[in-house]
Each structure stands twice: as structure tokens, then as C-alpha cells.
PDB file of C-alpha atoms in Angstrom:
ATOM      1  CA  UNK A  26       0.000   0.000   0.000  1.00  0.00           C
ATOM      2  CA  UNK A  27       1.475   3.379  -0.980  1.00  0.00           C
ATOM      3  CA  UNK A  28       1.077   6.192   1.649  1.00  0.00           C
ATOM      4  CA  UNK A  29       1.280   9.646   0.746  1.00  0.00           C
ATOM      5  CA  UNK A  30       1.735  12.386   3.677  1.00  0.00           C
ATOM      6  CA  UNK A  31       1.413  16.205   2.579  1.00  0.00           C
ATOM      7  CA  UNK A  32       4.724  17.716   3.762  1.00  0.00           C
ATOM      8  CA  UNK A  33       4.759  22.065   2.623  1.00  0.00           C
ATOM      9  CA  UNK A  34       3.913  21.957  -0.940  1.00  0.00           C
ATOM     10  CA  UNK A  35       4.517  18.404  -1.685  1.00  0.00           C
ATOM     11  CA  UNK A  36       4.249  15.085  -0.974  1.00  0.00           C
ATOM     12  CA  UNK A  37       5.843  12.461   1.109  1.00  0.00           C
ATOM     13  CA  UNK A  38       5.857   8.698  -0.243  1.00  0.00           C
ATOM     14  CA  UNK A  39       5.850   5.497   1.860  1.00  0.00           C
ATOM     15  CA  UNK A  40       5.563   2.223   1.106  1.00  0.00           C
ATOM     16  CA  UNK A  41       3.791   0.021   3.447  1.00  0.00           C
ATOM     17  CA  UNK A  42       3.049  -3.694   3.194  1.00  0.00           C
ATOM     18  CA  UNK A  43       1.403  -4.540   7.176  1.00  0.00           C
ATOM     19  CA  UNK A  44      -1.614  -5.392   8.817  1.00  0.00           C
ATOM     20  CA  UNK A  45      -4.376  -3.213   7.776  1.00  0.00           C
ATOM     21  CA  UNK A  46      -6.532  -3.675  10.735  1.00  0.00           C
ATOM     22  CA  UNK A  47      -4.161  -0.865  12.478  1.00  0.00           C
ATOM     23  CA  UNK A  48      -5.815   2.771  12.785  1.00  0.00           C
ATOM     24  CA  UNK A  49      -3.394   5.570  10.738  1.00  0.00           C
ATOM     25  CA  UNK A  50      -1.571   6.849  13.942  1.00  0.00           C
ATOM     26  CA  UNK A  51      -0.527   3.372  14.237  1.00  0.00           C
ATOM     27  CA  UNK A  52       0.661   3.943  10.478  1.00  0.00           C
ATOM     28  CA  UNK A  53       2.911   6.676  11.077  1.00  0.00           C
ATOM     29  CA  UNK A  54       4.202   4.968  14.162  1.00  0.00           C
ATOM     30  CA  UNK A  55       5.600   2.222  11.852  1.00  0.00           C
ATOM     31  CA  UNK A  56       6.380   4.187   9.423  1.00  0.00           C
ATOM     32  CA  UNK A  57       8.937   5.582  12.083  1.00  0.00           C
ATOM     33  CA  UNK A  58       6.549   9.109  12.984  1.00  0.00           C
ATOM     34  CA  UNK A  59       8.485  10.207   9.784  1.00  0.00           C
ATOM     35  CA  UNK A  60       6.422  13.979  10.296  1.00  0.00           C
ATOM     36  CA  UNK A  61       5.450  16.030  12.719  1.00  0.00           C
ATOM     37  CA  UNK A  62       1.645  15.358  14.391  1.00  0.00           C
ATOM     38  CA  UNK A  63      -0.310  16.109  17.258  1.00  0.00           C
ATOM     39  CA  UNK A  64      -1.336  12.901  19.754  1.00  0.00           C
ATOM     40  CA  UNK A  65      -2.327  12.562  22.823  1.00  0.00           C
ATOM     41  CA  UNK A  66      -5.515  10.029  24.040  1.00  0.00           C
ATOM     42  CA  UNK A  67      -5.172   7.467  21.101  1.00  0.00           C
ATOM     43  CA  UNK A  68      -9.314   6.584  22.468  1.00  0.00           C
ATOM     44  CA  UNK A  69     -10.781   9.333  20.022  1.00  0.00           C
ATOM     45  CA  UNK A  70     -11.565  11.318  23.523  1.00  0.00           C
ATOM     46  CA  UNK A  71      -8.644  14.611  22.666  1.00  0.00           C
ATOM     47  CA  UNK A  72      -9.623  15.205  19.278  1.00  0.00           C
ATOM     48  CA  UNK A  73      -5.537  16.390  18.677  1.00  0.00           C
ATOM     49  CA  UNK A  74      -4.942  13.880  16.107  1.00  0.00           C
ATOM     50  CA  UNK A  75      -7.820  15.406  13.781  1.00  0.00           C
ATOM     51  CA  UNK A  76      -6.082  15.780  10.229  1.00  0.00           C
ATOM     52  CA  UNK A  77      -8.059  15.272   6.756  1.00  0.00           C
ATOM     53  CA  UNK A  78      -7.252  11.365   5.365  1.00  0.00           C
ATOM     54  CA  UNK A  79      -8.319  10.703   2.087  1.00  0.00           C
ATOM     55  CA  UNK A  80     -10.209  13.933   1.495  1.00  0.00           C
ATOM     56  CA  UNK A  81     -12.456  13.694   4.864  1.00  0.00           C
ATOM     57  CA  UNK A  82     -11.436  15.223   8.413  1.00  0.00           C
ATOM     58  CA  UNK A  83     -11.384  12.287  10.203  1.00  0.00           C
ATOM     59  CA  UNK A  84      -9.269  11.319  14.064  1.00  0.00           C
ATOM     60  CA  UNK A  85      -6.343   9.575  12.926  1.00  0.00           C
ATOM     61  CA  UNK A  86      -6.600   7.309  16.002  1.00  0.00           C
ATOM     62  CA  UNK A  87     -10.135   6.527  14.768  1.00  0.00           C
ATOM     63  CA  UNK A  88      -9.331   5.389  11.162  1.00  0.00           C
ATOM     64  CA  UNK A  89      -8.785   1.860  10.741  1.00  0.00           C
ATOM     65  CA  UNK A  90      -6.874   1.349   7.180  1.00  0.00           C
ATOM     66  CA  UNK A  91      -9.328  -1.899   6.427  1.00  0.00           C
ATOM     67  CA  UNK A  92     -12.750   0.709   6.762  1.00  0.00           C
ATOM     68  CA  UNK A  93     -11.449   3.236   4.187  1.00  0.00           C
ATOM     69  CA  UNK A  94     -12.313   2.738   0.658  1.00  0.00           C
ATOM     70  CA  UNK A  95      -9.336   4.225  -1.422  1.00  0.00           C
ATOM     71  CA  UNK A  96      -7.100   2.023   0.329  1.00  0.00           C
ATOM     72  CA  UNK A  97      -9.446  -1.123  -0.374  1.00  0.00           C
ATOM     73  CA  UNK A  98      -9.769  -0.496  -4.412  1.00  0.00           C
ATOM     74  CA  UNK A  99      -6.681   1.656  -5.002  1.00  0.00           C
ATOM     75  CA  UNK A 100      -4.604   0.510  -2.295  1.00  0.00           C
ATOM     76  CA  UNK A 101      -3.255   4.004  -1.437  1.00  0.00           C
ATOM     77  CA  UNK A 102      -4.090   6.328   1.754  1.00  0.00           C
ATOM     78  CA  UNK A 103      -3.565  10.144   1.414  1.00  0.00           C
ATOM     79  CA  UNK A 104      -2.746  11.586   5.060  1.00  0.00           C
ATOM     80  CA  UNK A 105      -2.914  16.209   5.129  1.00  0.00           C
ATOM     81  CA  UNK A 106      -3.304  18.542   7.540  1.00  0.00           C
ATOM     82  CA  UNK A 107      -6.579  20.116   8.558  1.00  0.00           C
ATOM     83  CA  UNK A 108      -6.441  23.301   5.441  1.00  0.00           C
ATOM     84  CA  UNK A 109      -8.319  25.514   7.766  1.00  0.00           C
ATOM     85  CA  UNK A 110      -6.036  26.244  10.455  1.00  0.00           C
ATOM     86  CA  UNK A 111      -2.857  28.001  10.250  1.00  0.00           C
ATOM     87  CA  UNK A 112      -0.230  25.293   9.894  1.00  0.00           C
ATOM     88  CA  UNK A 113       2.663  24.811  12.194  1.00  0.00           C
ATOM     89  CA  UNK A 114       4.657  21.857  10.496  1.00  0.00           C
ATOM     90  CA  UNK A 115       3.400  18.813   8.529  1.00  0.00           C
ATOM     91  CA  UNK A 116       0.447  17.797  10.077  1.00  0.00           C
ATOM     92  CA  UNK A 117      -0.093  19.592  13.105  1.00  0.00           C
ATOM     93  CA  UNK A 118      -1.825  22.632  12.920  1.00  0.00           C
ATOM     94  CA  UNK A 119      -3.291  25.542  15.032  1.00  0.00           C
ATOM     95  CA  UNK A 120      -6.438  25.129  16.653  1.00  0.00           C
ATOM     96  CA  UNK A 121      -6.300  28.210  19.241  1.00  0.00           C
ATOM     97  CA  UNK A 122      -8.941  29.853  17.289  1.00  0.00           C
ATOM     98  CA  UNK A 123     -11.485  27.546  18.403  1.00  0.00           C
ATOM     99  CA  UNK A 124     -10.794  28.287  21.898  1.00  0.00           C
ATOM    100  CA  UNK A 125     -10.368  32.167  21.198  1.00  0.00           C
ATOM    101  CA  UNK A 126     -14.060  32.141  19.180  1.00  0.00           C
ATOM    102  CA  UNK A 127     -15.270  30.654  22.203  1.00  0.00           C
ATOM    103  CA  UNK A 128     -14.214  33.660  24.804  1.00  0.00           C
ATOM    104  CA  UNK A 129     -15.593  35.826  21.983  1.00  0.00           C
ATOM    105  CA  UNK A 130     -18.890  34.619  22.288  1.00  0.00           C
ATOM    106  CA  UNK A 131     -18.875  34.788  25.979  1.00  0.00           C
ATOM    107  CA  UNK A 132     -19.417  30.823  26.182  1.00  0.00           C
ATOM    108  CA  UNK A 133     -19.109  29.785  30.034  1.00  0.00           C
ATOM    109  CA  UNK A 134     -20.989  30.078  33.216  1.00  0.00           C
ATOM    110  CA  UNK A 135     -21.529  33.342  34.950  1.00  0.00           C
ATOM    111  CA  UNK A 136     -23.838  31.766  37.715  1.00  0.00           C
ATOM    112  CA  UNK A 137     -24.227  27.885  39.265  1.00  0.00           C
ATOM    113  CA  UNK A 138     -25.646  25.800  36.767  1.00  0.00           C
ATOM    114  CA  UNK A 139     -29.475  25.115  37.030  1.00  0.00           C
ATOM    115  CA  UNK A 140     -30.569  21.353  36.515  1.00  0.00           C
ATOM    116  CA  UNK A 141     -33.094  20.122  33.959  1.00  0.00           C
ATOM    117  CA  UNK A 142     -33.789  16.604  33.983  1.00  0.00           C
ATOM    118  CA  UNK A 143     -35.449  16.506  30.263  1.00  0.00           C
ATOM    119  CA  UNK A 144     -32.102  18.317  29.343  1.00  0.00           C
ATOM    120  CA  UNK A 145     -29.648  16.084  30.466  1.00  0.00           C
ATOM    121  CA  UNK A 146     -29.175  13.837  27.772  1.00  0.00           C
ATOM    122  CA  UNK A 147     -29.096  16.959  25.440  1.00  0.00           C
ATOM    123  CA  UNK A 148     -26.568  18.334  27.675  1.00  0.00           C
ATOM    124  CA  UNK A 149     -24.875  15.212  27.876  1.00  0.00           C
ATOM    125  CA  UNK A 150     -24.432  14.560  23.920  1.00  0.00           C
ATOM    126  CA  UNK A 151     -23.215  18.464  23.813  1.00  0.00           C
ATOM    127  CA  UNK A 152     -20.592  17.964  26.091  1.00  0.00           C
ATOM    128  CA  UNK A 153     -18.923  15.207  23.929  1.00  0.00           C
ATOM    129  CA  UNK A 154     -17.324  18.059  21.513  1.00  0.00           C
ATOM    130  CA  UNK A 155     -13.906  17.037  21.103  1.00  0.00           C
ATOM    131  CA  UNK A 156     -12.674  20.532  20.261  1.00  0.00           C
ATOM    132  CA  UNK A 157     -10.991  18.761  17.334  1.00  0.00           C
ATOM    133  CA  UNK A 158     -12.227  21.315  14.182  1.00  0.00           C
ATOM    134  CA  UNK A 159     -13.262  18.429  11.710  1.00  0.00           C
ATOM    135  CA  UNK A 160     -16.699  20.178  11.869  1.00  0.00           C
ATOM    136  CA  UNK A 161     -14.766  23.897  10.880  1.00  0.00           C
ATOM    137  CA  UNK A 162     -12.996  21.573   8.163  1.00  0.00           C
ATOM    138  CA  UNK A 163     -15.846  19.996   6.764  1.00  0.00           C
ATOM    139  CA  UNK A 164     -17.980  23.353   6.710  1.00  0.00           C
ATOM    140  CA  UNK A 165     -18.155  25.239   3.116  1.00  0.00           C
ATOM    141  CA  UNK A 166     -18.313  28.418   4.791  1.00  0.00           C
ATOM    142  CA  UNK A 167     -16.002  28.244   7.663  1.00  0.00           C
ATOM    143  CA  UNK A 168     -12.517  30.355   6.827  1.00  0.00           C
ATOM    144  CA  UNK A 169     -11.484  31.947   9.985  1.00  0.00           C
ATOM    145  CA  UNK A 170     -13.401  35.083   8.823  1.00  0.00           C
ATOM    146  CA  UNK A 171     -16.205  36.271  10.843  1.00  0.00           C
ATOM    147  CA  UNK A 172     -18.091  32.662  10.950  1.00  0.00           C
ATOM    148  CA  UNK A 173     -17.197  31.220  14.311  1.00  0.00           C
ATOM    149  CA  UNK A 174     -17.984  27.199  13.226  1.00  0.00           C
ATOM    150  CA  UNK A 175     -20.775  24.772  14.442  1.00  0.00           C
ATOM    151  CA  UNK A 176     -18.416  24.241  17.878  1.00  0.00           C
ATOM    152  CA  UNK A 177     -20.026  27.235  18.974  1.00  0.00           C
ATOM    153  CA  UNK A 178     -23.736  26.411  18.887  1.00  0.00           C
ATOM    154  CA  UNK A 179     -22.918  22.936  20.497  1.00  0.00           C
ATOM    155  CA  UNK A 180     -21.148  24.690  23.256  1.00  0.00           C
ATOM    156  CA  UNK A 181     -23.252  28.015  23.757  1.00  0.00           C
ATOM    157  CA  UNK A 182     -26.603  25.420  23.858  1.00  0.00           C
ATOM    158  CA  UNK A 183     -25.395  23.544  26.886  1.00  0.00           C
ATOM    159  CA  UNK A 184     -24.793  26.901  28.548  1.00  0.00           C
ATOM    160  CA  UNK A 185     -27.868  28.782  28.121  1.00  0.00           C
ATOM    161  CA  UNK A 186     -29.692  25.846  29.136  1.00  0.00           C
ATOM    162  CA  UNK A 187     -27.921  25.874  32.588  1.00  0.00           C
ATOM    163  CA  UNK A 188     -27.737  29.283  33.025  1.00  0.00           C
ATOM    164  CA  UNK A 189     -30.485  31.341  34.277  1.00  0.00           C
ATOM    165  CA  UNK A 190     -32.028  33.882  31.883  1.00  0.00           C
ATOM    166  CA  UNK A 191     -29.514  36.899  32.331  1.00  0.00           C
ATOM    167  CA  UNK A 192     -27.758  39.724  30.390  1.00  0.00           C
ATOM    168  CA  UNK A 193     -24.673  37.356  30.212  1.00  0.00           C
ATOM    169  CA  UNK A 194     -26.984  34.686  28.254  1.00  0.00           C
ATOM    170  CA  UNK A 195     -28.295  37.961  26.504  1.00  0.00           C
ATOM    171  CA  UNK A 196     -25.171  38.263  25.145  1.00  0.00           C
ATOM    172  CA  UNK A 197     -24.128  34.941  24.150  1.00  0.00           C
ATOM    173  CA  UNK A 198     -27.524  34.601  22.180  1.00  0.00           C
ATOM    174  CA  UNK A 199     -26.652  37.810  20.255  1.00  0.00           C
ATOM    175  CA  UNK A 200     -23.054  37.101  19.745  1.00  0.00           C
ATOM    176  CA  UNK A 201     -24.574  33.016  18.330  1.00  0.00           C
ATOM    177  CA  UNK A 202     -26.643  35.346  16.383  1.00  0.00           C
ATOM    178  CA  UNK A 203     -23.764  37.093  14.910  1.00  0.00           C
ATOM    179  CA  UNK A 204     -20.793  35.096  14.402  1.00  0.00           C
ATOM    180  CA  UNK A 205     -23.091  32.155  13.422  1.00  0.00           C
ATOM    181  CA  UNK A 206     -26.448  32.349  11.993  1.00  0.00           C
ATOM    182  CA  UNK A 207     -25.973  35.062  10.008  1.00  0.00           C
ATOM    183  CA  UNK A 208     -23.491  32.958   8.098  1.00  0.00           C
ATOM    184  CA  UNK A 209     -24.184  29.441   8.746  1.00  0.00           C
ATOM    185  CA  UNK A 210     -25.778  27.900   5.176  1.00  0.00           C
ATOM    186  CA  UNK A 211     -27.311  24.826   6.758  1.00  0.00           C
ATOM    187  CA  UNK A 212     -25.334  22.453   4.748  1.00  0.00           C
ATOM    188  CA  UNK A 213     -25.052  20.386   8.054  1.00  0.00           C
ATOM    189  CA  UNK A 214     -21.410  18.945   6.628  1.00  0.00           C
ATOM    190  CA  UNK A 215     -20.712  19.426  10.446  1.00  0.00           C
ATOM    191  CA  UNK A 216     -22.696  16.972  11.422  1.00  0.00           C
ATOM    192  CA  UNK A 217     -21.810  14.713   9.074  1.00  0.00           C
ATOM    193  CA  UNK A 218     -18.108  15.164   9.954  1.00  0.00           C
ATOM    194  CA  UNK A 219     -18.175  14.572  13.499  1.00  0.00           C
ATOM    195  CA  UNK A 220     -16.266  12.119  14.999  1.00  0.00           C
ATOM    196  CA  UNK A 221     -18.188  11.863  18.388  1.00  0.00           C
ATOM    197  CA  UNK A 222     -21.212  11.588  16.511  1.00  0.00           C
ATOM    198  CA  UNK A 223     -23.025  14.852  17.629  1.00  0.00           C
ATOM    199  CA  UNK A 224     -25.958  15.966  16.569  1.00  0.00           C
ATOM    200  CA  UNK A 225     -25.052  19.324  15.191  1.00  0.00           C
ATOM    201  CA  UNK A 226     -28.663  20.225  13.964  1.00  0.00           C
ATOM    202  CA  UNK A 227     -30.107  20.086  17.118  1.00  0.00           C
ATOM    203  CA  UNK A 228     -27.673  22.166  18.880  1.00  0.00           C
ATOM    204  CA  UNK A 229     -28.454  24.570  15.935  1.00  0.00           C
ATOM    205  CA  UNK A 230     -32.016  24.299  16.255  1.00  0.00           C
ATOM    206  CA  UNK A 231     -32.096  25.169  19.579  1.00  0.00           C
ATOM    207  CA  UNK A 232     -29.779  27.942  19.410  1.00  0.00           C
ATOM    208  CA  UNK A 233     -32.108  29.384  16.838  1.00  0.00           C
ATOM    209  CA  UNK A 234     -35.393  28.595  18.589  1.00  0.00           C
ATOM    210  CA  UNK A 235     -33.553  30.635  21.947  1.00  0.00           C
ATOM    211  CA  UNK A 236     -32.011  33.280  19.958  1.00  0.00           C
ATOM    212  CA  UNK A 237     -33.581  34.146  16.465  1.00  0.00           C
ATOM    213  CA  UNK A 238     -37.119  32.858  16.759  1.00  0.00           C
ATOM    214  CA  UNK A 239     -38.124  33.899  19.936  1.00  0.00           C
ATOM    215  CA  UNK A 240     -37.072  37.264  19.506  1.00  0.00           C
ATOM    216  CA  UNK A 241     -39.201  37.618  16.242  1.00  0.00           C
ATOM    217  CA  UNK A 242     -42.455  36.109  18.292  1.00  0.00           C
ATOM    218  CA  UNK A 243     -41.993  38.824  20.793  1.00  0.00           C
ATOM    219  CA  UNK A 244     -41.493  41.631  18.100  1.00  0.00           C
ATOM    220  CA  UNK A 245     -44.512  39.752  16.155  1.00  0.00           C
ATOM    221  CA  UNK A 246     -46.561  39.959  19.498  1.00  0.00           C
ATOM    222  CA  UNK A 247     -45.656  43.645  19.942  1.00  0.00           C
TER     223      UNK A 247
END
């Protein structure tokens, strides 16, 4: 099986002839790590190994060589960096952004978080965001611009829904408003992409019911 491993503006070449039932961090570990990577949990639980294999952002510690199809019929896997981070060597890039978008848009706890029992497993699937930017990848609109990525309405959901009804959760529902539906075109790629399996839509459904919808119903009212 050839591998191929972006490196700058190229291409590295390996050949490798082992067991395919090995995930692709195990591949560059026999391959001798020949690049530079970021790995940490090897359970799919840190989301640092996310990089784009075979066209799709994916956790390397997550891909199995035997489930991908390019390497069944053409018996090559192409390994590259995530392209919408700023890149720090091979395949490790900078993902700081994600935490920085999150500050912007005032995503945490301002008061002890309020309990809802029909919330929980809501809350609960939220809270499985790896942080790992295959969803900002994936997204046809997501550039580091002004749209903050579909991290933000999984995070910002779980918050205002433990957070009493305040002029900090005032201002996280404008800033969602802002930095994300105003951009977002509902291609749902995010959800697709998603290596913990979240359900992206719902998260964005919410957000919108909370922070668009409810706002027109009162002005409706009025």
C-alpha cells in the first residue's frame, strides 16, 4: 500500500506492506513518525490527532486502514493537515482559534448551573465536543473570517440551558446570532463530519429557537 503524507507543498511517499486492521496513527508509528503530528488520548476522547485522510477530516486514532475505501480499491491512503487552520509543520496545525471564538462569544458560566432533567441527555451529547475542528474543516463556509464554526452552537446550547435567563446569556444569544447564523448555510457537513457523533442540527435548532425565533415572536406579538 502506498502512503502519501502532505509535507509544505509536496508530498511524502511510503511504502507500506502490514496489517491493515491498524488505525493511521498506528501507520505513522511504523512508518517511524516520519512527520510532525499532534497525539495525545489514542481513544478518540482529545480530538488532537484530527487531520483530513483521504479527502475527509477524520481522528487519525479513529481510522482503521481496512474501513477506508481508497485504500481497499486503489490501495493508497492520502494523510494532510486540517487546510483551515494556520499550519505549524506537517500535520499539526493551530487550533487556538477555536478556543479564542469561544471567549468571543462569551461561552461559560456566569452563575451555578441550574438542573433540567429533560435536558440532560441533550446536555450530555453536547458535552462530547472534542474541540478537534473536523466540523470547521468539513464546513463550506467556515474560513477563519467572521463565521465562528458549528463548535459554537454545540457549546453556547449547553450553557444557556444551565444558566439562568440573564444579560450574560443575553449576550451569548446575540453574539450566536452574529458570528453564526448570520453565516451558517445549513449544509449540516458538520454533522456529518463529526467524529463523536453529535448531533449538530439540534444544537443549531435550539440555538435558533432561543435566539432568532423567539425574539421575532416577541417583536410579532408587539
Amino acid at each position: 500500500m502506498k502512503v502519501k503524507i502532505k509535507v509544505g507543498d509536496g508530498y511524502q511517499e511510503f511504502q507500506y506492506d502490514g496489517d491493515l486492521n491498524i488505525t493511521v496513527t498506528s501507520l505513522l508509528e511504523k512508518l517511524g513518525n516520519p512527520v510532525e503530528y499532534s497525539c495525545s488520548c489514542l481513544q478518540g476522547i482529545c480530538g488532537a490527532c484530527a487531520m483530513v485522510i483521504n479527502g475527509e477530516p477524520k481522528l487519525a486514532c479513529q481510522t482503521f486502514l481496512k474501513n477506508e475505501q481508497v485504500v481497499k480499491e486503489y490501495e493508497v491512503i492520502t494523510i494532510e493537515p486540517l487546510s483551515k487552520f494556520p499550519l505549524i509543520k506537517d500535520l499539526k496545525v493551530d487550533r487556538s482559534i477555536l478556543y479564542d471564538s469561544m471567549k468571543k462569544s462569551k461561552i461559560w458560566l456566569e452563575s451555578d448551573a441550574k438542573v433540567n432533567e429533560k435536558d440532560l441527555d441533550f446536555e450530555y451529547e453536547m458535552s462530547l465536543c472534542l474541540m478537534c475542528g473536523c466540523c470547521c474543516e468539513a464546513c463550506p463556509n467556515y474560513d477563519l473570517g467572521d463565521f465562528v464554526g458549528a463548535h459554537i452552537p454545540v457549546s453556547a446550547s449547553k450553557v444557556i440551558g444551565q444558566e439562568k435567563d440573564s444579560g450574560h446569556v443575553k449576550e451569548i444569544k446575540k453574539s450566536y446570532k452574529k458570528g453564526f447564523y448570520n453565516h451558517c448555510v445549513k449544509s449540516l457537513a458538520c454533522e456529518d463530519s463529526c467524529p463523536a457523533g453529535i448531533s449538530t442540527q439540534r444544537a443549531i435548532s435550539r440555538m435558533n429557537k432561543k435566539s432568532v425565533w423567539r425574539i421575532r415572536e416577541l417583536l410579532h406579538h408587539d
